[in-house]
XYZ file of C-alpha atoms in Angstrom:
772
model
C 60.842 167.300 105.248
C 61.840 163.736 105.997
C 60.201 162.144 109.028
C 62.391 159.189 109.957
C 62.981 159.643 113.689
C 60.356 159.899 116.446
C 58.999 163.408 116.918
C 60.437 165.459 119.757
C 59.060 168.629 121.302
C 57.735 170.939 118.602
C 55.354 173.934 118.243
C 52.283 171.680 117.903
C 52.814 170.595 121.530
C 51.755 174.079 122.672
C 48.151 172.964 122.039
C 46.822 176.504 121.974
C 44.754 175.765 118.865
C 45.435 172.137 117.917
C 43.640 169.677 120.168
C 40.807 172.084 120.979
C 37.198 171.226 120.158
C 36.653 173.695 117.332
C 33.643 174.376 115.123
C 34.188 173.717 111.442
C 35.320 176.876 109.728
C 33.379 175.769 106.635
C 30.218 175.095 108.615
C 28.664 178.458 107.808
C 28.872 177.692 104.097
C 27.351 174.252 104.432
C 24.505 175.448 106.623
C 23.662 178.355 104.304
C 23.865 176.334 101.100
C 26.770 178.336 99.727
C 29.470 175.639 99.800
C 30.319 175.014 96.114
C 29.747 171.285 95.607
C 30.618 169.830 92.225
C 27.099 169.771 90.847
C 26.499 173.372 91.842
C 29.611 174.991 90.389
C 27.737 177.614 88.408
C 30.409 180.120 89.345
C 33.079 178.436 87.281
C 32.036 178.538 83.631
C 29.400 180.086 81.439
C 27.195 178.012 79.124
C 27.461 174.831 81.193
C 25.805 171.636 80.017
C 24.173 169.708 82.822
C 23.369 166.141 83.813
C 20.812 164.558 86.109
C 20.318 166.035 89.586
C 18.132 165.642 92.627
C 16.463 169.018 93.216
C 15.673 170.606 96.570
C 12.915 173.206 96.792
C 13.002 176.457 98.741
C 9.334 177.117 99.379
C 6.027 175.651 98.338
C 4.812 178.658 96.396
C 7.958 178.639 94.302
C 7.677 174.922 93.638
C 4.074 175.220 92.500
C 4.809 178.157 90.197
C 7.910 176.657 88.667
C 10.160 179.446 89.928
C 12.038 177.488 92.609
C 15.776 177.838 91.875
C 16.786 174.163 91.986
C 20.509 173.480 91.667
C 20.348 172.515 88.005
C 18.038 175.401 87.075
C 20.204 178.329 88.154
C 19.908 180.145 84.836
C 20.537 183.371 86.715
C 24.098 182.208 87.310
C 25.039 180.476 84.037
C 22.872 181.290 81.045
C 22.115 178.997 78.133
C 22.664 175.794 80.065
C 22.432 172.357 78.456
C 21.947 169.007 80.148
C 23.455 165.532 79.912
C 22.061 162.094 80.675
C 24.088 158.889 81.061
C 22.824 155.634 79.556
C 23.925 152.414 81.247
C 24.136 148.931 79.753
C 20.994 146.810 80.011
C 22.902 143.538 80.273
C 25.505 142.363 82.756
C 27.868 140.633 80.344
C 28.267 140.418 76.610
C 28.825 142.532 73.543
C 27.095 145.523 72.015
C 26.241 144.812 68.370
C 24.848 148.235 67.537
C 23.651 151.464 69.108
C 20.879 153.171 67.143
C 20.937 156.851 68.081
C 19.487 158.432 64.918
C 16.074 159.114 66.439
C 17.691 160.505 69.563
C 19.873 162.864 67.530
C 16.759 164.243 65.825
C 14.959 164.763 69.151
C 14.270 168.343 70.265
C 17.149 170.130 71.964
C 19.789 167.451 71.490
C 23.290 168.892 71.055
C 25.468 165.786 71.012
C 25.477 162.058 71.672
C 28.651 160.151 72.468
C 28.387 156.356 72.343
C 30.763 153.657 73.406
C 30.871 152.138 69.899
C 32.130 155.439 68.497
C 34.850 155.594 71.142
C 37.817 153.228 71.364
C 38.052 151.545 74.745
C 39.680 154.126 76.996
C 42.512 153.266 79.338
C 41.573 152.477 82.902
C 42.487 154.934 85.617
C 44.429 154.213 88.789
C 42.961 151.231 90.630
C 39.884 150.871 88.404
C 38.995 147.220 87.852
C 36.318 148.019 85.261
C 36.675 150.112 82.127
C 34.693 153.317 82.391
C 33.879 153.843 78.712
C 34.560 152.770 75.159
C 34.447 149.628 73.066
C 31.797 146.989 72.508
C 32.356 144.804 75.583
C 30.031 144.962 78.588
C 31.659 143.912 81.859
C 28.791 144.649 84.229
C 25.237 145.931 84.334
C 24.856 149.710 83.928
C 28.370 150.113 82.566
C 28.186 153.482 80.778
C 27.514 153.111 77.052
C 26.401 156.623 76.037
C 25.853 160.192 77.162
C 23.209 162.445 75.657
C 23.646 166.227 75.867
C 20.648 168.494 75.305
C 19.339 171.960 76.089
C 17.156 170.752 78.977
C 17.305 167.822 81.326
C 13.928 166.565 80.167
C 15.089 166.660 76.547
C 18.294 164.795 77.389
C 16.434 162.125 79.337
C 13.734 161.715 76.685
C 16.337 161.436 73.965
C 18.280 158.853 75.963
C 15.182 156.657 76.012
C 15.079 156.854 72.204
C 18.510 155.247 71.961
C 18.094 151.580 71.017
C 20.817 149.055 71.723
C 21.324 145.619 70.185
C 23.110 143.299 72.616
C 24.714 139.892 72.288
C 24.308 138.720 75.919
C 26.585 136.118 77.440
C 26.114 133.919 80.479
C 27.509 135.524 83.600
C 28.418 134.580 87.151
C 26.388 136.483 89.717
C 25.991 134.283 92.820
C 28.832 134.346 95.354
C 27.605 131.265 97.219
C 27.760 129.229 94.005
C 31.072 130.556 92.732
C 32.777 130.441 96.133
C 32.962 126.652 95.997
C 35.749 126.708 93.450
C 37.331 130.049 94.283
C 41.143 129.918 94.441
C 43.343 131.642 97.015
C 44.160 135.175 95.898
C 46.511 137.881 97.133
C 44.937 141.290 97.495
C 45.500 144.847 98.587
C 42.784 147.301 99.560
C 45.152 150.163 98.831
C 44.354 151.365 102.342
C 46.742 149.361 104.485
C 45.032 145.973 104.478
C 45.948 143.031 102.312
C 48.348 140.173 101.945
C 48.978 136.845 100.256
C 46.306 134.320 99.470
C 47.392 132.173 102.424
C 49.640 133.256 105.304
C 50.811 131.015 108.143
C 52.654 131.417 111.413
C 53.460 128.246 113.341
C 51.310 125.125 112.963
C 47.671 126.174 113.065
C 46.168 122.786 112.156
C 48.156 120.921 114.773
C 47.561 123.487 117.516
C 43.840 123.696 116.714
C 43.417 119.922 116.741
C 45.101 119.655 120.151
C 43.389 122.659 121.748
C 41.094 121.671 124.659
C 38.550 124.325 123.609
C 37.694 124.804 119.929
C 35.386 127.038 117.931
C 34.545 126.798 114.212
C 31.795 128.786 112.497
C 31.011 130.420 109.139
C 29.453 133.855 108.634
C 28.347 135.996 105.693
C 28.313 139.737 105.108
C 26.328 141.445 102.365
C 27.166 143.611 99.388
C 26.869 147.237 100.516
C 26.546 150.592 98.760
C 28.365 153.773 99.765
C 25.013 155.601 99.553
C 26.660 158.992 99.985
C 24.362 162.007 100.079
C 26.054 163.668 97.094
C 26.082 161.458 93.982
C 29.086 161.320 91.695
C 29.059 164.585 89.748
C 31.326 166.577 87.439
C 31.285 169.788 85.436
C 33.755 169.678 82.542
C 34.922 172.511 80.303
C 37.545 172.533 77.538
C 39.790 175.436 76.651
C 41.533 174.340 73.487
C 43.304 171.092 74.346
C 43.040 171.635 78.101
C 40.187 170.430 80.278
C 39.055 171.477 83.737
C 36.838 169.219 85.819
C 34.968 170.548 88.802
C 34.233 167.224 90.358
C 33.506 165.270 93.534
C 36.644 163.299 94.260
C 38.477 162.216 97.404
C 41.983 161.867 95.948
C 42.880 164.755 93.652
C 46.412 163.532 92.948
C 45.182 160.100 91.890
C 42.278 161.543 89.898
C 44.498 164.072 88.133
C 46.794 161.384 86.790
C 43.940 159.008 86.020
C 42.003 161.507 83.910
C 45.105 162.306 81.871
C 45.663 158.590 81.283
C 42.010 157.901 80.421
C 41.706 160.843 78.029
C 45.153 160.244 76.549
C 46.364 163.813 77.087
C 49.311 165.288 79.015
C 48.799 165.628 82.732
C 49.515 169.357 82.555
C 46.442 169.700 80.316
C 44.114 168.437 83.049
C 42.909 170.310 86.110
C 40.687 168.879 88.852
C 38.933 171.075 91.394
C 37.007 169.591 94.315
C 36.800 171.969 97.283
C 33.784 170.209 98.831
C 32.769 166.563 98.639
C 29.363 165.549 99.952
C 30.447 162.146 101.201
C 32.563 159.527 99.504
C 33.381 156.665 101.909
C 35.815 155.236 99.328
C 33.372 155.433 96.432
C 35.095 158.581 95.161
C 38.705 157.527 95.676
C 39.017 156.980 91.933
C 37.486 158.805 88.961
C 34.263 157.313 87.693
C 32.093 157.580 84.587
C 30.674 160.990 85.512
C 34.079 162.641 85.067
C 34.906 160.796 81.856
C 31.525 161.395 80.223
C 31.407 165.029 81.284
C 34.748 165.535 79.533
C 33.717 163.629 76.398
C 30.310 165.313 76.310
C 31.848 168.754 76.682
C 34.207 168.136 73.794
C 31.392 166.850 71.565
C 28.977 169.674 72.461
C 31.728 172.321 72.433
C 30.500 173.812 75.679
C 30.771 172.971 79.370
C 28.903 169.820 80.368
C 27.601 168.830 83.745
C 26.954 165.175 84.619
C 25.639 163.543 87.767
C 25.021 159.832 88.167
C 21.504 158.788 89.094
C 21.053 156.630 92.190
C 20.744 153.406 90.153
C 24.037 154.274 88.483
C 25.673 155.038 91.828
C 24.789 151.484 92.913
C 25.496 149.608 89.672
C 27.892 151.774 87.671
C 30.335 152.726 90.429
C 31.808 150.539 93.173
C 30.461 148.756 96.245
C 31.683 146.776 99.253
C 31.745 143.119 98.175
C 29.861 140.424 100.037
C 31.939 137.867 101.930
C 31.759 134.319 103.231
C 34.052 134.036 106.249
C 35.119 131.141 108.435
C 36.758 131.639 111.828
C 38.400 128.929 113.918
C 39.793 129.534 117.400
C 41.582 127.089 119.674
C 42.257 127.993 123.297
C 43.250 126.612 126.653
C 40.615 126.355 129.351
C 41.828 129.603 130.937
C 41.046 131.458 127.676
C 44.524 131.768 126.165
C 44.324 131.517 122.388
C 46.729 128.934 121.006
C 45.410 128.737 117.429
C 43.437 131.183 115.289
C 42.429 131.060 111.630
C 40.345 133.430 109.541
C 39.371 132.690 105.934
C 37.358 134.941 103.642
C 35.898 134.469 100.170
C 34.592 137.386 98.142
C 33.828 138.080 94.490
C 34.924 140.633 91.931
C 35.549 141.285 88.268
C 38.552 139.425 86.804
C 40.985 142.315 87.418
C 39.619 143.196 90.856
C 40.975 142.370 94.296
C 39.348 140.394 97.107
C 37.807 142.078 100.128
C 40.723 141.929 102.599
C 38.554 140.874 105.530
C 41.221 138.842 107.334
C 43.708 141.671 107.800
C 42.910 142.614 111.407
C 43.143 138.980 112.520
C 46.869 139.084 111.827
C 47.399 141.820 114.406
C 44.593 142.092 116.925
C 45.083 139.123 119.268
C 48.010 137.008 120.428
C 48.346 133.343 119.502
C 51.395 131.412 118.457
C 49.765 129.407 115.647
C 47.931 131.377 112.996
C 46.495 131.164 109.493
C 44.719 133.699 107.309
C 43.444 133.115 103.792
C 41.622 135.069 101.092
C 39.837 133.545 98.110
C 38.468 135.409 95.097
C 35.544 134.258 93.017
C 35.055 135.673 89.526
C 31.721 137.525 89.439
C 30.256 139.636 86.643
C 28.699 142.120 89.046
C 29.641 145.806 89.282
C 33.134 146.418 90.600
C 33.932 145.677 94.233
C 36.341 148.175 95.714
C 37.136 150.286 98.752
C 34.331 151.257 101.104
C 34.957 152.841 104.489
C 37.525 150.664 106.296
C 37.819 148.056 103.529
C 38.884 144.773 105.055
C 38.492 145.607 108.717
C 34.833 146.684 108.612
C 33.424 143.346 107.351
C 36.266 141.370 108.901
C 35.659 142.636 112.426
C 31.914 142.137 112.017
C 32.800 138.442 111.919
C 35.912 138.094 114.078
C 34.401 139.960 117.012
C 31.244 137.841 116.989
C 33.447 134.753 116.915
C 35.367 136.100 119.906
C 32.083 136.498 121.790
C 31.000 132.999 120.883
C 34.325 131.582 122.044
C 34.126 133.573 125.284
C 30.716 132.044 125.970
C 32.073 128.573 125.224
C 34.840 129.218 127.763
C 32.438 130.656 130.332
C 34.407 133.919 130.306
C 33.308 137.531 130.228
C 33.785 138.796 126.633
C 35.790 141.815 127.793
C 38.055 139.668 129.965
C 38.615 137.204 127.106
C 39.800 139.963 124.814
C 42.074 141.442 127.467
C 43.545 137.993 128.177
C 44.742 137.803 124.584
C 46.142 141.304 124.192
C 49.651 141.670 122.800
C 52.153 144.497 122.630
C 54.030 142.998 119.688
C 53.028 142.067 116.159
C 51.859 138.425 116.451
C 53.307 137.671 113.005
C 56.620 139.369 113.838
C 57.151 139.167 117.612
C 60.338 141.260 117.414
C 58.342 144.258 116.123
C 56.551 146.261 118.797
C 53.468 148.394 118.358
C 54.363 152.074 118.398
C 51.547 152.593 120.907
C 48.726 150.190 121.723
C 46.110 150.585 124.430
C 43.322 148.199 123.498
C 43.104 147.185 127.138
C 42.594 150.808 128.163
C 39.794 151.158 125.613
C 38.006 148.054 126.879
C 38.395 148.762 130.582
C 37.442 152.435 130.268
C 34.509 151.514 128.072
C 33.255 148.791 130.390
C 33.373 151.152 133.367
C 31.675 154.025 131.539
C 28.995 151.881 129.915
C 28.065 149.989 133.059
C 29.175 146.628 131.668
C 29.225 145.088 135.153
C 25.411 145.339 135.182
C 25.091 143.192 132.067
C 23.370 139.879 132.641
C 25.467 137.261 130.839
C 22.468 134.942 130.469
C 20.871 135.731 127.076
C 17.199 136.649 126.940
C 16.909 137.415 130.641
C 16.466 141.206 130.771
C 13.100 142.798 129.996
C 11.983 146.425 129.798
C 8.262 146.339 129.080
C 7.823 144.579 125.735
C 11.518 144.908 124.915
C 14.193 142.290 125.477
C 17.366 144.210 126.367
C 20.963 143.184 125.738
C 24.504 144.555 125.755
C 27.309 143.788 123.343
C 30.999 144.588 123.061
C 33.588 144.429 120.308
C 37.164 145.535 119.818
C 38.012 148.056 117.112
C 41.181 147.954 115.018
C 42.449 149.901 112.028
C 45.995 150.310 110.822
C 47.617 153.752 110.935
C 48.638 154.731 107.435
C 50.788 157.712 106.483
C 51.389 159.126 103.022
C 53.587 161.783 101.482
C 51.691 165.067 101.639
C 52.525 168.599 100.531
C 51.283 172.128 101.129
C 52.058 175.747 100.318
C 51.726 178.403 103.023
C 51.797 182.115 102.273
C 52.039 185.139 104.616
C 50.823 188.600 103.562
C 51.431 192.036 105.037
C 48.196 191.908 107.042
C 49.466 188.889 108.926
C 47.065 186.524 107.167
C 48.283 182.996 106.523
C 46.916 181.208 103.436
C 47.274 177.448 103.061
C 46.962 175.756 99.667
C 46.956 171.988 99.226
C 45.010 169.564 97.068
C 43.813 167.781 100.210
C 40.034 167.273 100.156
C 37.286 167.757 102.721
C 34.687 165.002 102.381
C 32.725 166.152 105.396
C 35.571 165.220 107.741
C 36.685 168.675 108.870
C 39.897 168.963 106.830
C 39.510 172.722 106.472
C 39.433 173.130 110.218
C 42.312 170.884 111.294
C 44.532 172.296 108.550
C 43.689 175.811 109.729
C 44.383 174.772 113.328
C 47.786 173.399 112.312
C 48.788 176.574 110.473
C 47.490 178.766 113.314
C 49.489 176.780 115.890
C 52.667 176.828 113.841
C 52.504 180.513 112.889
C 51.161 181.795 116.219
C 47.988 183.386 114.846
C 44.292 182.978 115.689
C 42.095 180.849 113.407
C 40.458 183.894 111.861
C 43.840 184.887 110.401
C 44.110 181.626 108.432
C 42.621 181.019 104.976
C 42.489 177.427 103.713
C 42.107 176.495 100.047
C 41.661 172.816 99.218
C 40.977 170.336 96.479
C 42.634 171.920 93.439
C 45.185 169.966 91.406
C 47.021 173.278 90.867
C 48.009 173.110 94.555
C 50.752 170.900 96.035
C 49.825 167.217 96.087
C 48.554 166.032 99.471
C 47.567 162.682 100.895
C 43.901 163.056 99.983
C 40.987 161.627 101.939
C 41.083 157.862 102.303
C 42.332 155.005 104.402
C 42.272 157.044 107.619
C 45.553 158.625 106.500
C 44.211 162.042 105.463
C 44.158 164.094 108.654
C 47.502 162.978 110.068
C 49.353 163.113 106.758
C 47.895 166.362 105.396
C 48.434 168.300 108.634
C 51.985 166.957 108.742
C 52.455 168.373 105.237
C 51.153 171.730 106.447
C 53.509 171.453 109.431
C 56.444 170.957 107.051
C 55.420 173.936 104.902
C 55.014 176.105 107.999
C 58.524 175.189 109.138
C 59.767 176.574 105.808
C 57.659 179.725 106.232
C 58.894 180.240 109.790
C 62.459 180.081 108.493
C 61.680 182.629 105.768
C 60.024 184.967 108.289
C 62.948 184.744 110.683
C 65.408 185.402 107.881
C 63.430 188.421 106.645
C 63.325 189.852 110.187
C 66.976 189.083 110.884
C 66.160 186.657 113.686
C 67.766 183.287 114.319
C 65.031 180.810 113.363
C 66.005 178.485 116.223
C 65.316 181.275 118.706
C 62.120 182.623 117.109
C 58.848 182.146 118.968
C 55.619 182.579 116.987
C 52.806 183.532 119.352
C 49.864 185.966 119.574
C 50.411 187.243 116.048
C 54.006 188.170 116.776
C 57.506 186.845 116.237
C 59.525 187.076 119.417
C 63.207 186.643 120.083
C 64.722 187.730 123.359
C 63.324 191.196 124.164
C 62.251 191.825 120.588
C 58.626 191.339 119.481
C 57.580 192.036 115.858
C 54.068 191.718 114.373
C 54.057 188.715 112.063
C 52.735 190.716 109.120
C 55.732 193.051 109.259
C 57.859 190.277 107.787
C 55.777 190.469 104.600
C 55.774 194.261 104.171
C 58.328 194.003 101.396
C 56.368 191.246 99.697
C 54.497 188.065 100.572
C 56.521 185.191 101.927
C 55.867 181.590 100.911
C 56.859 178.268 102.386
C 56.263 175.058 100.432
C 57.248 171.543 101.412
C 56.072 167.961 101.745
C 56.265 165.498 104.581
C 57.972 162.281 103.509
C 57.809 159.344 105.876
C 60.801 157.073 106.412
C 60.961 153.499 107.702
C 59.410 153.937 111.129
C 56.315 152.087 109.920
C 58.544 149.103 109.213
C 60.345 149.322 112.539
C 57.117 149.667 114.527
C 53.633 148.329 113.879
C 51.406 151.404 113.836
C 47.716 150.814 114.478
C 44.683 152.360 116.147
C 42.399 150.623 118.615
C 39.019 150.996 120.207
C 36.256 149.419 122.205
C 32.610 149.491 121.105
C 29.771 149.002 123.566
C 26.143 148.801 122.445
C 22.788 148.287 124.136
C 19.795 147.192 122.081
C 16.165 146.415 122.637
C 14.361 143.707 120.664
C 10.557 143.777 120.542
C 9.226 140.471 121.932
C 6.323 140.426 119.459
C 7.792 141.754 116.212
C 11.555 141.090 116.636
C 12.202 144.724 115.723
C 15.709 145.717 116.843
C 16.271 149.166 118.278
C 19.667 150.519 119.274
C 19.285 152.239 122.646
C 22.775 153.599 123.306
C 26.316 153.314 121.959
C 29.796 154.070 123.269
C 33.148 154.084 121.498
C 36.463 154.475 123.299
C 39.342 155.226 120.921
C 43.117 154.989 121.175
C 44.350 156.934 118.161
C 47.206 159.210 119.130
C 46.732 162.956 119.509
C 43.231 164.050 118.568
C 43.650 167.188 116.487
C 40.068 168.400 116.920
C 37.885 166.414 119.336
C 34.707 167.891 117.880
C 35.266 166.899 114.261
C 36.897 163.634 115.329
C 33.796 162.757 117.329
C 31.666 163.443 114.263
C 33.800 161.018 112.298
C 33.500 158.294 114.919
C 29.744 158.584 115.429
C 29.321 158.578 111.645
C 31.266 155.330 111.500
C 29.219 153.890 114.364
C 26.048 154.747 112.454
C 27.302 153.130 109.247
C 28.330 150.022 111.168
C 24.868 149.818 112.666
C 23.426 149.982 109.169
C 25.615 147.084 108.045
C 24.547 145.071 111.080
C 20.805 145.639 110.854
C 19.636 146.752 107.415
C 22.139 147.424 104.632
C 22.195 144.889 101.812
C 22.375 145.195 98.044
C 20.048 142.472 96.742
C 21.553 140.670 93.759
C 19.324 139.657 90.879
C 21.216 136.439 90.165
C 19.416 135.965 86.843
C 20.163 139.360 85.257
C 23.254 140.265 87.293
C 22.532 143.581 88.949
C 21.672 145.137 92.300
C 17.904 145.385 92.324
C 17.427 147.776 95.266
C 19.484 150.510 93.628
C 17.988 153.612 95.238
C 17.527 155.060 98.711
C 13.971 153.729 98.892
C 15.052 150.105 98.504
C 18.526 150.325 100.030
C 17.943 151.220 103.656
C 20.413 153.207 105.745
C 20.088 154.366 109.367
C 18.407 157.690 110.067
C 18.470 159.901 113.168
C 15.587 158.030 114.781
C 17.564 154.775 114.594
C 20.478 156.079 116.702
C 19.209 157.833 119.842
C 22.396 158.171 121.915
C 26.084 157.987 121.068
C 29.089 158.736 123.233
C 32.755 158.894 122.225
C 35.804 158.928 124.506
C 39.314 159.598 123.201
C 42.142 158.351 125.384
C 44.612 161.126 126.155
C 47.758 160.012 124.360
C 50.286 160.860 121.664
C 52.290 158.696 119.276
C 55.582 160.430 118.360
C 56.488 157.550 116.041
C 53.529 158.272 113.769
C 54.206 161.860 112.627
C 55.319 165.324 113.835
C 51.639 165.847 114.767
C 51.901 162.754 117.025
C 48.436 161.880 115.773
C 46.903 158.913 113.963
C 43.792 158.429 111.871
C 40.411 157.954 113.507
C 37.884 158.410 110.693
C 37.460 154.710 109.956
C 38.053 153.315 113.437
C 34.466 154.178 114.330
C 33.010 151.676 111.859
C 35.426 148.885 112.752
C 33.837 146.332 115.080
C 30.630 148.209 115.831
C 28.520 145.837 113.712
C 29.704 142.927 115.848
C 28.905 144.847 119.035
C 25.345 145.295 117.742
C 25.099 141.598 116.836
C 26.464 140.546 120.221
C 23.928 142.802 121.938
C 21.100 141.232 119.912
C 22.268 137.787 121.025
C 22.488 138.883 124.649
C 18.947 140.250 124.385
C 17.350 137.265 122.660
C 19.607 134.227 122.839
C 19.467 134.050 119.031
C 22.798 133.989 117.230
C 22.551 135.284 113.659
C 25.656 134.743 111.543
C 24.346 136.173 108.285
C 24.328 139.958 108.052
C 22.262 142.055 108.130
C 20.247 140.903 111.149
C 16.792 141.597 109.765
C 13.731 140.670 111.797
C 12.876 137.691 109.547
C 16.050 136.011 110.865
C 14.821 136.448 114.434
C 11.040 136.226 114.348
C 10.445 132.471 114.290
C 13.159 131.906 116.921
C 12.083 134.523 119.445
C 11.436 133.396 123.023
C 7.815 133.123 124.061
C 6.389 136.503 125.036
C 5.254 136.514 128.658
């Protein structure tokens, strides 16, 4: 199905199922521990070989007697299991002279050892900047150099420590602040809708800025961040002759399918990926990583299924992270607050074949201003690969831009909400002849201000006390582009009236199962309990996958297209004109005739398969999502401890397919943004070139106690230019801007402006106002 004209009235507009706050249909499996995550796929193959895992006990008496059935000890499910352990490089840059594995091979229980020196450098997969395995070159610390497979985990780990490696280290570049000084302009693309040339200009920024009566110019930094997903990267691999199946944790099955074939050097039809449940990814599982490659190589060497999970240090240093940035923002405005000049420059670091963090993207589109400049610079660093993390570009970019907007508002003596509204635009500032398909940033800000009680905010910093807490409010705008991607599905009807949907779309905790079921139920006129959804298998039609905020809108549009085909097949089988057929309450109705839906499949199941393909509407109209974040914090007058007290997000993102799961996505993003603002930072060892706090003890993330109250409001709207669902993405909008709202609230509470994230108490303590 080609979508190249705005959507008209269609069956989704009935809103009998779509648009309703609906519990996740997969929730019962997640809450009972029966959802088959990659590292627990004991149902899929006998004689699996296993890698490292974090166990979870059932009861104390079982733990103390050694009978607790931890995930990697389920011998009752798959007998004769073996285990794998991944060895990472101990240097950040250089060459491997030799790997001495003889002692390890003689160790008890060892079945196979695969080393990088025995393996030619494998091709890189789609969008990988670093090589995942093979050859003697080390590009970054903890790059995988071997996998040990043994009968037990303890044997595999012990044997791995017997492997001795001779390195020829080379000097590396590990400090962004140092390397940024000579970093050249660099084009870049996040692969998720943000990017551009190294330098982009509209009008005469320098001249307009120099002549502006009010000017602002400041520099900010954001830190390296880890995805820190609950489920580590994990894969079970099994070979059947020259074909391999990988039960893995991956966000983009279509990309991963092609990448694994390329990396292993085998035909694509000889590779199958299966990933029905993903325990968090946030961009870190968009592309295949070393767990999948080493599971496949280990399985071939051991001649039995192999299971590999990356340890937390490897998740931090072997996979990808959000790169740190140094950003400069300049704003020129008239005295009434109209922006006449705006510039945003960002410098980040990456491996030689990596892209910059596209932190300036939102500044091209969020506010009006005739004279504009954005620039990205890329410094060569020999740190682990920088790549997509939830809302790449906009998340760190808005953390800076929206603080700068607050600082400029204060300079102007304007309310921060009013300043943002003053500079709203309904056309693309870079292309004034191109309108936004739908934009209601003003509605988000005004609704948010009213709901949050913004009028009660004291604009004088450090003036509100609640006991020993200084209290402040902050605001920030949210922005994220609306991306759409070709997406397919197969829908089948059986004689019982059950509709089964198959697509390789993934559910990474976002609620994909539920919104896809809602779409099929709405289109076919059946209740949710008559829909079966099967996801994440490369044997199914290729869908958009989970990333870039494109997944929900695109994948449900693909299901919509497949259901249109199935509706036509049903009507034809029943001898009804498809244009006249109404699918409702489990029946197909036309005129005075009403037939149970299942009757159409009595002579055999009916199948509809199709893809949604998007035309040029995204070129004709700028499609974006918007929001307003409001945050209240308390800062302890004695310790400078920051506590978030309440948060509100108001979102303009087209039709909301399921308000319940959408809210979960937004509050998750708000929580992650709070972490980036207050605590999350990968500390770089600039001597040895690695992230030192590479576990969840040293890398702090927010917990429930850190976020006491969150509220989300979705504006009631549709965007027919986006898709037949008239929806947009919302999963990443929640993280965009919220860090700045936290920072602005801290400033309002204390009068201390911190421009280096995260805002840890050491950056506040010696500048705190005197405690009364």
